[in-house]
Amino acid sequence: MTKTNDVSGTAGTPTYQVGVNQVYLVVVTGTLTQDDLNNGGFLYELPIASFTSTTTSATTTVIKSVFNDTGWINANLVSGVNTNSGTGFAQYRVKNGTMIINFYNLNCKGSTNSNQIIGIPYELRPASPHSQYFTASNVNTNTGQSWPIMITVQSQSVGAVMYATWNSSDFASLTGATGTVIYPIN
């Protein structure tokens, strides 16, 4: 990343060319060079595929990067859900092909069926043909009391909503949905 690019011509004209010296694609045989770029290193070779060949054929296998991490992103609450005066939250993160959803103290009384919690981004729904099911809680942050709920994350063939079900004799309304949900997306 410390190498400068080779630039020629004038920007905005057909003669403008940039030779990129920082990132490039090359076939490497043997061991990859993975210098510590934060401590004076100049080269870090990241594997993106492997291949084998014979005299008549070649096979390529894609290597998924282990550096896939979106960091925490605020989740979209469905219409009618609120964060109980700002004390609640919902966020998600995709890390190495795994969806992680973390939510706390969400009041769902105003949502459809009074049980919908968040909308799942289309491309981040479970890849399974079946919806996914998880345990979580309905928490009363004032008393510290909690009751079990079942979280359903709809599959790609069903929808794009995460919602809860519970024994209605335990409590009437989902006013403190709290939990963590983890599932593969590939």
mmCIF file of C-alpha atoms in Angstrom:
data_model
loop_
_atom_site.group_PDB
_atom_site.id
_atom_site.type_symbol
_atom_site.label_atom_id
_atom_site.label_comp_id
_atom_site.label_asym_id
_atom_site.label_seq_id
_atom_site.Cartn_x
_atom_site.Cartn_y
_atom_site.Cartn_z
ATOM 1 C CA MET A 1 0.000 0.000 0.000
ATOM 2 C CA THR A 2 3.020 2.282 0.178
ATOM 3 C CA LYS A 3 3.798 2.025 -3.536
ATOM 4 C CA THR A 4 2.603 4.861 -5.755
ATOM 5 C CA ASN A 5 0.656 4.271 -8.949
ATOM 6 C CA ASP A 6 2.151 5.092 -12.369
ATOM 7 C CA VAL A 7 0.102 7.868 -13.990
ATOM 8 C CA SER A 8 0.443 9.210 -17.525
ATOM 9 C CA GLY A 9 -1.610 11.557 -19.690
ATOM 10 C CA THR A 10 -4.200 14.104 -18.598
ATOM 11 C CA ALA A 11 -7.160 13.168 -16.453
ATOM 12 C CA GLY A 12 -10.433 13.218 -18.397
ATOM 13 C CA THR A 13 -8.778 12.570 -21.773
ATOM 14 C CA PRO A 14 -8.346 9.314 -23.719
ATOM 15 C CA THR A 15 -4.590 9.423 -23.064
ATOM 16 C CA TYR A 16 -5.032 9.197 -19.291
ATOM 17 C CA GLN A 17 -3.736 5.887 -17.912
ATOM 18 C CA VAL A 18 -3.062 4.586 -14.424
ATOM 19 C CA GLY A 19 -0.832 1.622 -13.686
ATOM 20 C CA VAL A 20 -2.000 0.339 -10.306
ATOM 21 C CA ASN A 21 0.953 -0.844 -8.229
ATOM 22 C CA GLN A 22 -0.899 -1.375 -4.961
ATOM 23 C CA VAL A 23 -3.422 -4.065 -5.915
ATOM 24 C CA TYR A 24 -3.091 -6.586 -8.698
ATOM 25 C CA LEU A 25 -4.057 -10.127 -9.612
ATOM 26 C CA VAL A 26 -1.347 -12.738 -10.092
ATOM 27 C CA VAL A 27 -1.048 -16.529 -10.004
ATOM 28 C CA VAL A 28 1.146 -17.686 -7.124
ATOM 29 C CA THR A 29 2.586 -21.150 -6.849
ATOM 30 C CA GLY A 30 3.929 -22.255 -3.518
ATOM 31 C CA THR A 31 3.617 -20.273 -0.299
ATOM 32 C CA LEU A 32 1.816 -16.923 -0.187
ATOM 33 C CA THR A 33 3.703 -13.846 1.017
ATOM 34 C CA GLN A 34 1.732 -12.211 3.816
ATOM 35 C CA ASP A 35 3.818 -9.349 5.217
ATOM 36 C CA ASP A 36 2.500 -7.315 8.138
ATOM 37 C CA LEU A 37 1.439 -4.166 6.234
ATOM 38 C CA ASN A 38 1.015 -2.228 9.488
ATOM 39 C CA ASN A 39 4.644 -2.781 10.467
ATOM 40 C CA GLY A 40 6.725 -2.027 7.363
ATOM 41 C CA GLY A 41 5.600 -4.909 5.169
ATOM 42 C CA PHE A 42 5.028 -4.287 1.449
ATOM 43 C CA LEU A 43 3.226 -7.377 0.156
ATOM 44 C CA TYR A 44 0.199 -9.330 1.350
ATOM 45 C CA GLU A 45 -1.028 -12.031 -1.023
ATOM 46 C CA LEU A 46 -4.687 -12.870 -0.412
ATOM 47 C CA PRO A 47 -5.889 -16.226 -1.773
ATOM 48 C CA ILE A 48 -9.035 -15.931 -3.897
ATOM 49 C CA ALA A 49 -8.926 -19.270 -5.730
ATOM 50 C CA SER A 50 -6.924 -22.433 -6.141
ATOM 51 C CA PHE A 51 -6.486 -24.488 -9.265
ATOM 52 C CA THR A 52 -5.259 -27.842 -10.423
ATOM 53 C CA SER A 53 -4.426 -28.777 -13.962
ATOM 54 C CA THR A 54 -3.534 -31.741 -16.099
ATOM 55 C CA THR A 55 -2.434 -31.870 -19.707
ATOM 56 C CA THR A 56 -6.088 -31.808 -20.819
ATOM 57 C CA SER A 57 -8.044 -29.887 -18.158
ATOM 58 C CA ALA A 58 -7.948 -27.271 -15.417
ATOM 59 C CA THR A 59 -10.172 -26.930 -12.345
ATOM 60 C CA THR A 60 -10.605 -23.736 -10.318
ATOM 61 C CA THR A 61 -11.997 -23.584 -6.775
ATOM 62 C CA VAL A 62 -13.030 -20.245 -5.260
ATOM 63 C CA ILE A 63 -11.651 -19.532 -1.774
ATOM 64 C CA LYS A 64 -14.020 -17.387 0.256
ATOM 65 C CA SER A 65 -12.203 -14.696 2.179
ATOM 66 C CA VAL A 66 -12.045 -15.033 5.940
ATOM 67 C CA PHE A 67 -11.953 -11.231 6.157
ATOM 68 C CA ASN A 68 -15.666 -10.820 5.404
ATOM 69 C CA ASP A 69 -17.033 -8.663 8.244
ATOM 70 C CA THR A 70 -19.539 -5.848 7.818
ATOM 71 C CA GLY A 71 -19.233 -4.565 11.374
ATOM 72 C CA TRP A 72 -22.427 -3.734 13.272
ATOM 73 C CA ILE A 73 -25.238 -2.188 11.193
ATOM 74 C CA ASN A 74 -28.486 -0.785 12.603
ATOM 75 C CA ALA A 75 -31.348 -3.127 11.704
ATOM 76 C CA ASN A 76 -34.587 -1.849 10.166
ATOM 77 C CA LEU A 77 -37.399 -2.071 12.689
ATOM 78 C CA VAL A 78 -40.721 -2.988 11.096
ATOM 79 C CA SER A 79 -43.482 -0.392 11.144
ATOM 80 C CA GLY A 80 -44.943 0.033 14.622
ATOM 81 C CA VAL A 81 -41.892 -1.184 16.596
ATOM 82 C CA ASN A 82 -40.201 1.265 18.955
ATOM 83 C CA THR A 83 -37.145 1.217 21.203
ATOM 84 C CA ASN A 84 -38.950 1.970 24.486
ATOM 85 C CA SER A 85 -37.886 5.629 24.739
ATOM 86 C CA GLY A 86 -34.508 4.910 23.182
ATOM 87 C CA THR A 87 -33.387 2.224 25.629
ATOM 88 C CA GLY A 88 -33.691 -0.554 23.038
ATOM 89 C CA PHE A 89 -31.812 -1.311 19.836
ATOM 90 C CA ALA A 90 -31.542 -3.767 16.957
ATOM 91 C CA GLN A 91 -28.403 -4.394 14.948
ATOM 92 C CA TYR A 92 -26.894 -7.047 12.715
ATOM 93 C CA ARG A 93 -23.517 -8.095 11.441
ATOM 94 C CA VAL A 94 -22.420 -10.476 8.701
ATOM 95 C CA LYS A 95 -19.159 -12.208 9.504
ATOM 96 C CA ASN A 96 -17.700 -14.998 7.380
ATOM 97 C CA GLY A 97 -21.052 -16.009 5.892
ATOM 98 C CA THR A 98 -22.892 -15.897 9.219
ATOM 99 C CA MET A 99 -25.695 -13.478 10.082
ATOM 100 C CA ILE A 100 -25.674 -12.238 13.682
ATOM 101 C CA ILE A 101 -28.714 -10.263 14.889
ATOM 102 C CA ASN A 102 -28.641 -8.613 18.315
ATOM 103 C CA PHE A 103 -31.761 -6.878 19.676
ATOM 104 C CA TYR A 104 -32.774 -5.497 23.064
ATOM 105 C CA ASN A 105 -35.913 -4.072 24.685
ATOM 106 C CA LEU A 106 -38.059 -3.578 21.569
ATOM 107 C CA ASN A 107 -41.760 -2.809 21.963
ATOM 108 C CA CYS A 108 -43.656 -4.578 19.169
ATOM 109 C CA LYS A 109 -47.256 -3.797 20.230
ATOM 110 C CA GLY A 110 -47.777 -1.497 17.225
ATOM 111 C CA SER A 111 -46.412 -3.885 14.565
ATOM 112 C CA THR A 112 -48.432 -6.218 12.341
ATOM 113 C CA ASN A 113 -49.891 -8.989 14.543
ATOM 114 C CA SER A 114 -48.105 -7.215 17.444
ATOM 115 C CA ASN A 115 -45.237 -9.664 17.038
ATOM 116 C CA GLN A 116 -43.079 -8.521 14.098
ATOM 117 C CA ILE A 117 -39.676 -7.194 15.162
ATOM 118 C CA ILE A 118 -37.263 -6.382 12.313
ATOM 119 C CA GLY A 119 -37.082 -6.639 8.539
ATOM 120 C CA ILE A 120 -34.308 -8.888 7.287
ATOM 121 C CA PRO A 121 -32.422 -7.606 4.210
ATOM 122 C CA TYR A 122 -33.442 -9.748 1.237
ATOM 123 C CA GLU A 123 -29.958 -11.125 0.568
ATOM 124 C CA LEU A 124 -29.338 -11.912 4.257
ATOM 125 C CA ARG A 125 -32.279 -14.209 4.873
ATOM 126 C CA PRO A 126 -31.531 -17.862 5.706
ATOM 127 C CA ALA A 127 -30.574 -19.834 2.618
ATOM 128 C CA SER A 128 -32.503 -22.843 3.931
ATOM 129 C CA PRO A 129 -35.887 -23.582 2.306
ATOM 130 C CA HIS A 130 -37.292 -23.541 5.857
ATOM 131 C CA SER A 131 -37.632 -20.640 8.259
ATOM 132 C CA GLN A 132 -35.186 -20.666 11.182
ATOM 133 C CA TYR A 133 -36.286 -20.765 14.852
ATOM 134 C CA PHE A 134 -34.532 -19.411 17.953
ATOM 135 C CA THR A 135 -35.228 -18.770 21.623
ATOM 136 C CA ALA A 136 -35.242 -15.253 23.068
ATOM 137 C CA SER A 137 -37.028 -13.301 25.804
ATOM 138 C CA ASN A 138 -39.641 -10.674 26.460
ATOM 139 C CA VAL A 139 -37.944 -8.595 29.157
ATOM 140 C CA ASN A 140 -39.472 -6.083 31.546
ATOM 141 C CA THR A 141 -36.465 -3.815 32.171
ATOM 142 C CA ASN A 142 -38.250 -2.150 35.106
ATOM 143 C CA THR A 143 -38.667 -5.369 37.114
ATOM 144 C CA GLY A 144 -35.986 -7.564 35.552
ATOM 145 C CA GLN A 145 -38.564 -10.265 34.880
ATOM 146 C CA SER A 146 -38.408 -12.123 31.560
ATOM 147 C CA TRP A 147 -40.539 -14.662 29.711
ATOM 148 C CA PRO A 148 -39.535 -17.026 26.891
ATOM 149 C CA ILE A 149 -40.440 -16.286 23.273
ATOM 150 C CA MET A 150 -39.708 -18.138 20.045
ATOM 151 C CA ILE A 151 -38.134 -16.088 17.250
ATOM 152 C CA THR A 152 -38.839 -17.012 13.639
ATOM 153 C CA VAL A 153 -36.592 -15.709 10.864
ATOM 154 C CA GLN A 154 -38.407 -16.224 7.583
ATOM 155 C CA SER A 155 -36.581 -18.142 4.858
ATOM 156 C CA GLN A 156 -36.016 -16.916 1.305
ATOM 157 C CA SER A 157 -39.072 -18.823 0.130
ATOM 158 C CA VAL A 158 -41.401 -17.296 2.771
ATOM 159 C CA GLY A 159 -40.663 -13.630 3.494
ATOM 160 C CA ALA A 160 -38.217 -11.167 5.024
ATOM 161 C CA VAL A 161 -39.388 -10.570 8.605
ATOM 162 C CA MET A 162 -38.205 -11.709 12.015
ATOM 163 C CA TYR A 163 -41.134 -12.199 14.391
ATOM 164 C CA ALA A 164 -41.945 -13.786 17.759
ATOM 165 C CA THR A 165 -44.523 -16.199 19.140
ATOM 166 C CA TRP A 166 -45.220 -17.006 22.793
ATOM 167 C CA ASN A 167 -47.677 -18.470 25.246
ATOM 168 C CA SER A 168 -50.208 -15.617 25.565
ATOM 169 C CA SER A 169 -51.176 -16.731 29.070
ATOM 170 C CA ASP A 170 -47.645 -15.716 30.199
ATOM 171 C CA PHE A 171 -47.947 -12.119 28.934
ATOM 172 C CA ALA A 172 -50.286 -10.232 26.635
ATOM 173 C CA SER A 173 -47.935 -8.044 24.570
ATOM 174 C CA LEU A 174 -44.373 -8.215 23.265
ATOM 175 C CA THR A 175 -43.018 -5.056 24.884
ATOM 176 C CA GLY A 176 -39.371 -5.967 25.548
ATOM 177 C CA ALA A 177 -38.143 -8.320 22.792
ATOM 178 C CA THR A 178 -34.540 -9.213 23.601
ATOM 179 C CA GLY A 179 -32.129 -11.780 22.169
ATOM 180 C CA THR A 180 -29.399 -12.823 19.777
ATOM 181 C CA VAL A 181 -29.973 -14.817 16.589
ATOM 182 C CA ILE A 182 -27.170 -16.449 14.553
ATOM 183 C CA TYR A 183 -27.551 -18.382 11.289
ATOM 184 C CA PRO A 184 -25.574 -19.127 8.096
ATOM 185 C CA ILE A 185 -26.523 -17.172 4.962
ATOM 186 C CA ASN A 186 -24.595 -19.273 2.404
#
